[in-house]
Amino acid sequence: DAKTTQPPSMDCAEGRAANLPCNHSTISGNEYVYWYRQIHSQGPQYIIHGLKNNETNEMASLIITEDRKSSTLILPHATLRDTAVYYCGEIGSGGSNYKLTFGKGTLLTVNP
Amino acid sequence: NAGVMQNPRHLVRRRGQEARLRCSPMKGHSHVYWYRQLPEEGLKFMVYLQKENIIDESGMPKERFSAEFPKEGPSILRIQQVVRGDSAAYFCASSPGQGIQGQFFGPGTRLTVL
């Protein structure tokens, strides 16, 4: 079962930053935080992942708190095409570093 | 370079029938993963395969479900004697090696059991 909690839905205005929170209350020291998104009727798409430090790539930024109990995915300039369900999760760095497990995610709706 | 391909995209079966779901990984990828997404639920890992080997099937029900990834041809997820609770979206992902960063997902097969 999922170990993360996310708000079920959020709205964001087009062009503004979207900040999606995730609580990782049971995360352990060697588990990575990762984010995927799923646009309606498509397969999940990898966005970003991190362990302790904040990360940035061409899609988004990831902020992880110092205690690692929460993370925030930031889409700096949301577009209508960013409307999707966003999933956060955790995965170990050891032998099972392939099992993706998501909760119900956050439905982000970007409004014009 | 074609992505992960799954077929059929939609599959309807009656209770008791068999469902066969196919997944062709991306070119050059020898690791395949199957996930199930129940309605209004998150994604759950089922099985991880490399060519001709099942590496981890801990997420797959012990009965009625099986998976294979033969030396030639696509990976197959087979569900025997389907029940209504098997209705879900089944996603396949592939990667060139082990680990999440390189997992690329297919469009999924939506199974409906009548």
Short mmCIF file of C-alpha atoms in Angstrom, two decimals:
data_model
loop_
_atom_site.label_atom_id
_atom_site.label_comp_id
_atom_site.label_asym_id
_atom_site.label_seq_id
_atom_site.Cartn_x
_atom_site.Cartn_y
_atom_site.Cartn_z
CA ASP A 1 0.00 0.00 0.00
CA ALA A 2 1.04 3.58 -0.65
CA LYS A 3 3.04 5.27 2.09
CA THR A 4 2.60 8.80 0.78
CA THR A 5 -0.24 11.24 1.14
CA GLN A 6 -1.26 13.92 -1.33
CA PRO A 7 -4.19 16.28 -1.69
CA PRO A 8 -6.73 14.81 -4.08
CA SER A 9 -6.93 17.87 -6.30
CA MET A 10 -5.46 21.31 -6.97
CA ASP A 11 -6.09 24.14 -9.41
CA CYS A 12 -3.53 26.44 -10.98
CA ALA A 13 -3.76 29.35 -13.40
CA GLU A 14 -1.96 28.99 -16.70
CA GLY A 15 1.49 30.58 -16.58
CA ARG A 16 1.70 30.47 -12.81
CA ALA A 17 3.78 28.09 -10.73
CA ALA A 18 2.12 24.90 -9.57
CA ASN A 19 3.34 23.59 -6.21
CA LEU A 20 2.28 20.03 -5.45
CA PRO A 21 2.92 18.74 -1.92
CA CYS A 22 3.54 15.20 -0.74
CA ASN A 23 3.98 13.79 2.75
CA HIS A 24 6.44 10.94 3.24
CA SER A 25 5.79 10.13 6.88
CA THR A 26 7.47 6.71 6.86
CA ILE A 27 10.35 7.30 4.46
CA SER A 28 13.64 5.65 5.37
CA GLY A 29 17.15 6.91 4.87
CA ASN A 30 17.95 5.11 1.64
CA GLU A 31 14.65 5.66 -0.12
CA TYR A 32 14.42 8.09 -2.99
CA VAL A 33 11.52 10.46 -3.50
CA TYR A 34 10.16 10.37 -7.01
CA TRP A 35 7.38 11.93 -9.03
CA TYR A 36 5.46 10.71 -12.04
CA ARG A 37 2.42 12.08 -13.80
CA GLN A 38 -0.36 10.50 -15.78
CA ILE A 39 -2.26 12.38 -18.41
CA HIS A 40 -5.71 10.98 -19.05
CA SER A 41 -5.66 7.57 -20.77
CA GLN A 42 -1.87 7.54 -21.10
CA GLY A 43 0.87 5.65 -19.29
CA PRO A 44 2.73 7.26 -16.39
CA GLN A 45 5.51 9.65 -17.31
CA TYR A 46 8.65 10.08 -15.20
CA ILE A 47 9.20 13.65 -13.99
CA ILE A 48 11.96 13.81 -11.41
CA HIS A 49 13.47 12.08 -8.39
CA GLY A 50 15.82 12.91 -5.53
CA LEU A 51 17.28 11.68 -2.25
CA LYS A 52 18.22 14.63 -0.03
CA ASN A 53 19.11 17.59 -2.19
CA ASN A 54 16.76 19.69 -4.22
CA GLU A 55 16.70 18.73 -7.87
CA THR A 56 15.82 20.52 -11.10
CA ASN A 57 15.42 19.34 -14.66
CA GLU A 58 13.75 20.58 -17.81
CA MET A 59 10.32 19.58 -16.56
CA ALA A 60 10.21 20.56 -12.90
CA SER A 61 11.94 21.24 -9.61
CA LEU A 62 11.83 19.02 -6.54
CA ILE A 63 12.15 20.41 -3.03
CA ILE A 64 12.76 17.91 -0.21
CA THR A 65 12.60 19.06 3.40
CA GLU A 66 15.60 18.50 5.63
CA ASP A 67 13.84 15.75 7.60
CA ARG A 68 12.71 14.24 4.26
CA LYS A 69 9.17 13.84 5.55
CA SER A 70 7.74 15.98 2.81
CA SER A 71 8.49 17.05 -0.73
CA THR A 72 7.10 19.58 -3.19
CA LEU A 73 7.03 19.30 -6.94
CA ILE A 74 7.18 22.67 -8.66
CA LEU A 75 6.09 23.29 -12.23
CA PRO A 76 7.42 26.82 -12.72
CA HIS A 77 5.11 27.95 -15.52
CA ALA A 78 2.14 25.63 -15.77
CA THR A 79 0.49 25.15 -19.14
CA LEU A 80 -2.84 23.59 -20.04
CA ARG A 81 -0.97 20.45 -21.11
CA ASP A 82 0.25 20.00 -17.55
CA THR A 83 -3.26 19.04 -16.47
CA ALA A 84 -2.76 15.51 -15.16
CA VAL A 85 -2.69 13.31 -12.08
CA TYR A 86 0.64 13.72 -10.29
CA TYR A 87 1.96 10.87 -8.17
CA CYS A 88 4.69 10.97 -5.56
CA GLY A 89 6.31 7.88 -4.14
CA GLU A 90 9.36 6.31 -2.61
CA ILE A 91 11.74 3.65 -3.73
CA GLY A 92 14.76 2.05 -2.13
CA SER A 93 18.26 2.22 -3.48
CA GLY A 94 18.98 -1.40 -2.77
CA GLY A 95 17.94 -4.59 -4.46
CA SER A 96 14.33 -3.54 -5.03
CA ASN A 97 15.13 -0.27 -6.77
CA TYR A 98 12.58 -0.89 -9.47
CA LYS A 99 9.26 -1.14 -7.66
CA LEU A 100 7.15 1.91 -8.34
CA THR A 101 4.27 2.28 -5.90
CA PHE A 102 1.87 5.18 -6.05
CA GLY A 103 -1.04 6.40 -4.03
CA LYS A 104 -4.07 8.08 -5.57
CA GLY A 105 -2.15 11.19 -6.57
CA THR A 106 -3.18 14.81 -7.02
CA LEU A 107 -5.32 15.86 -9.96
CA LEU A 108 -3.82 19.16 -11.11
CA THR A 109 -6.11 21.23 -13.28
CA VAL A 110 -4.48 24.13 -15.09
CA ASN A 111 -7.05 26.77 -15.95
CA PRO A 112 -6.75 29.32 -18.78
CA ASN B 1 12.56 4.90 -32.06
CA ALA B 2 9.23 3.40 -31.12
CA GLY B 3 8.19 3.52 -27.50
CA VAL B 4 6.77 0.74 -25.38
CA MET B 5 3.89 -0.87 -27.23
CA GLN B 6 0.99 -2.67 -25.66
CA ASN B 7 -1.87 -4.48 -27.26
CA PRO B 8 -4.69 -4.64 -27.24
CA ARG B 9 -5.47 -1.20 -25.88
CA HIS B 10 -8.90 -2.34 -24.78
CA LEU B 11 -9.95 -5.89 -23.97
CA VAL B 12 -13.38 -7.13 -22.95
CA ARG B 13 -13.79 -10.57 -21.46
CA ARG B 14 -16.60 -12.46 -19.79
CA ARG B 15 -16.09 -14.04 -16.41
CA GLY B 16 -14.18 -17.30 -16.69
CA GLN B 17 -12.41 -16.44 -19.94
CA GLU B 18 -8.69 -15.88 -20.39
CA ALA B 19 -7.05 -12.51 -20.99
CA ARG B 20 -3.67 -12.22 -22.73
CA LEU B 21 -1.95 -8.84 -22.64
CA ARG B 22 1.12 -8.17 -24.75
CA CYS B 23 3.98 -5.77 -24.27
CA SER B 24 6.81 -5.00 -26.66
CA PRO B 25 9.56 -3.09 -24.86
CA MET B 26 11.51 -0.24 -26.36
CA LYS B 27 14.32 -1.27 -28.66
CA GLY B 28 17.38 -2.16 -26.64
CA HIS B 29 15.46 -2.68 -23.41
CA SER B 30 15.69 -6.10 -21.81
CA HIS B 31 13.88 -5.34 -18.53
CA VAL B 32 10.09 -5.40 -18.42
CA TYR B 33 7.74 -4.50 -15.58
CA TRP B 34 3.98 -4.97 -15.30
CA TYR B 35 1.79 -2.73 -13.15
CA ARG B 36 -1.92 -2.73 -12.43
CA GLN B 37 -4.08 0.31 -11.83
CA LEU B 38 -7.51 -0.32 -10.39
CA PRO B 39 -10.22 2.31 -10.91
CA GLU B 40 -9.62 5.33 -8.69
CA GLU B 41 -6.47 3.70 -7.29
CA GLY B 42 -2.76 4.23 -7.67
CA LEU B 43 -0.33 2.12 -9.63
CA LYS B 44 0.78 -1.19 -8.11
CA PHE B 45 3.80 -3.26 -9.10
CA MET B 46 3.05 -6.79 -10.24
CA VAL B 47 6.09 -8.45 -11.79
CA TYR B 48 9.58 -7.73 -13.09
CA LEU B 49 11.09 -9.82 -15.87
CA GLN B 50 14.25 -9.98 -17.88
CA LYS B 51 14.59 -12.05 -21.00
CA GLU B 52 13.39 -15.58 -20.16
CA ASN B 53 13.57 -14.92 -16.41
CA ILE B 54 11.11 -13.77 -13.76
CA ILE B 55 13.08 -11.63 -11.34
CA ASP B 56 10.35 -10.57 -8.93
CA GLU B 57 6.69 -11.59 -9.01
CA SER B 58 5.87 -10.52 -5.47
CA GLY B 59 3.09 -8.19 -6.59
CA MET B 60 1.28 -10.70 -8.73
CA PRO B 61 -1.60 -12.78 -7.35
CA LYS B 62 -0.51 -16.38 -6.83
CA GLU B 63 -3.43 -17.86 -8.70
CA ARG B 64 -4.68 -17.26 -12.23
CA PHE B 65 -1.96 -14.74 -13.10
CA SER B 66 1.26 -15.53 -14.95
CA ALA B 67 3.84 -13.60 -16.91
CA GLU B 68 6.57 -14.43 -19.34
CA PHE B 69 9.17 -12.66 -21.43
CA PRO B 70 10.46 -15.14 -24.00
CA LYS B 71 13.73 -14.87 -25.85
CA GLU B 72 11.84 -13.86 -28.95
CA GLY B 73 8.64 -11.87 -29.00
CA PRO B 74 6.73 -9.69 -26.57
CA SER B 75 6.19 -10.10 -22.87
CA ILE B 76 2.83 -11.67 -22.06
CA LEU B 77 0.70 -11.16 -18.97
CA ARG B 78 -1.91 -13.90 -18.80
CA ILE B 79 -4.96 -13.91 -16.58
CA GLN B 80 -6.92 -17.15 -16.49
CA GLN B 81 -10.57 -17.43 -15.50
CA VAL B 82 -11.01 -13.70 -15.18
CA VAL B 83 -13.31 -12.23 -12.55
CA ARG B 84 -14.89 -8.78 -12.36
CA GLY B 85 -12.25 -7.68 -9.86
CA ASP B 86 -9.60 -8.10 -12.55
CA SER B 87 -11.05 -5.12 -14.42
CA ALA B 88 -8.26 -2.55 -14.43
CA ALA B 89 -5.66 -0.82 -16.55
CA TYR B 90 -2.52 -2.90 -16.95
CA PHE B 91 0.64 -0.99 -17.77
CA CYS B 92 3.92 -2.33 -19.00
CA ALA B 93 7.20 -0.48 -18.61
CA SER B 94 10.65 -1.25 -19.90
CA SER B 95 14.17 -0.12 -19.13
CA PRO B 96 17.65 -0.79 -20.42
CA GLY B 97 18.77 -1.74 -16.90
CA GLN B 98 17.42 -2.04 -13.40
CA GLY B 99 16.20 1.08 -11.61
CA ILE B 100 13.42 3.62 -11.95
CA GLN B 101 15.01 6.42 -13.86
CA GLY B 102 14.88 4.56 -17.11
CA GLN B 103 11.40 3.06 -16.83
CA PHE B 104 9.31 4.03 -19.83
CA PHE B 105 5.64 3.17 -19.78
CA GLY B 106 3.38 1.96 -22.51
CA PRO B 107 -0.15 3.28 -23.07
CA GLY B 108 -1.72 0.43 -21.12
CA THR B 109 -4.37 -2.20 -21.75
CA ARG B 110 -7.77 -1.55 -20.24
CA LEU B 111 -9.37 -4.85 -19.30
CA THR B 112 -13.08 -4.98 -18.68
CA VAL B 113 -14.61 -8.16 -17.31
CA LEU B 114 -18.33 -8.48 -17.84
#
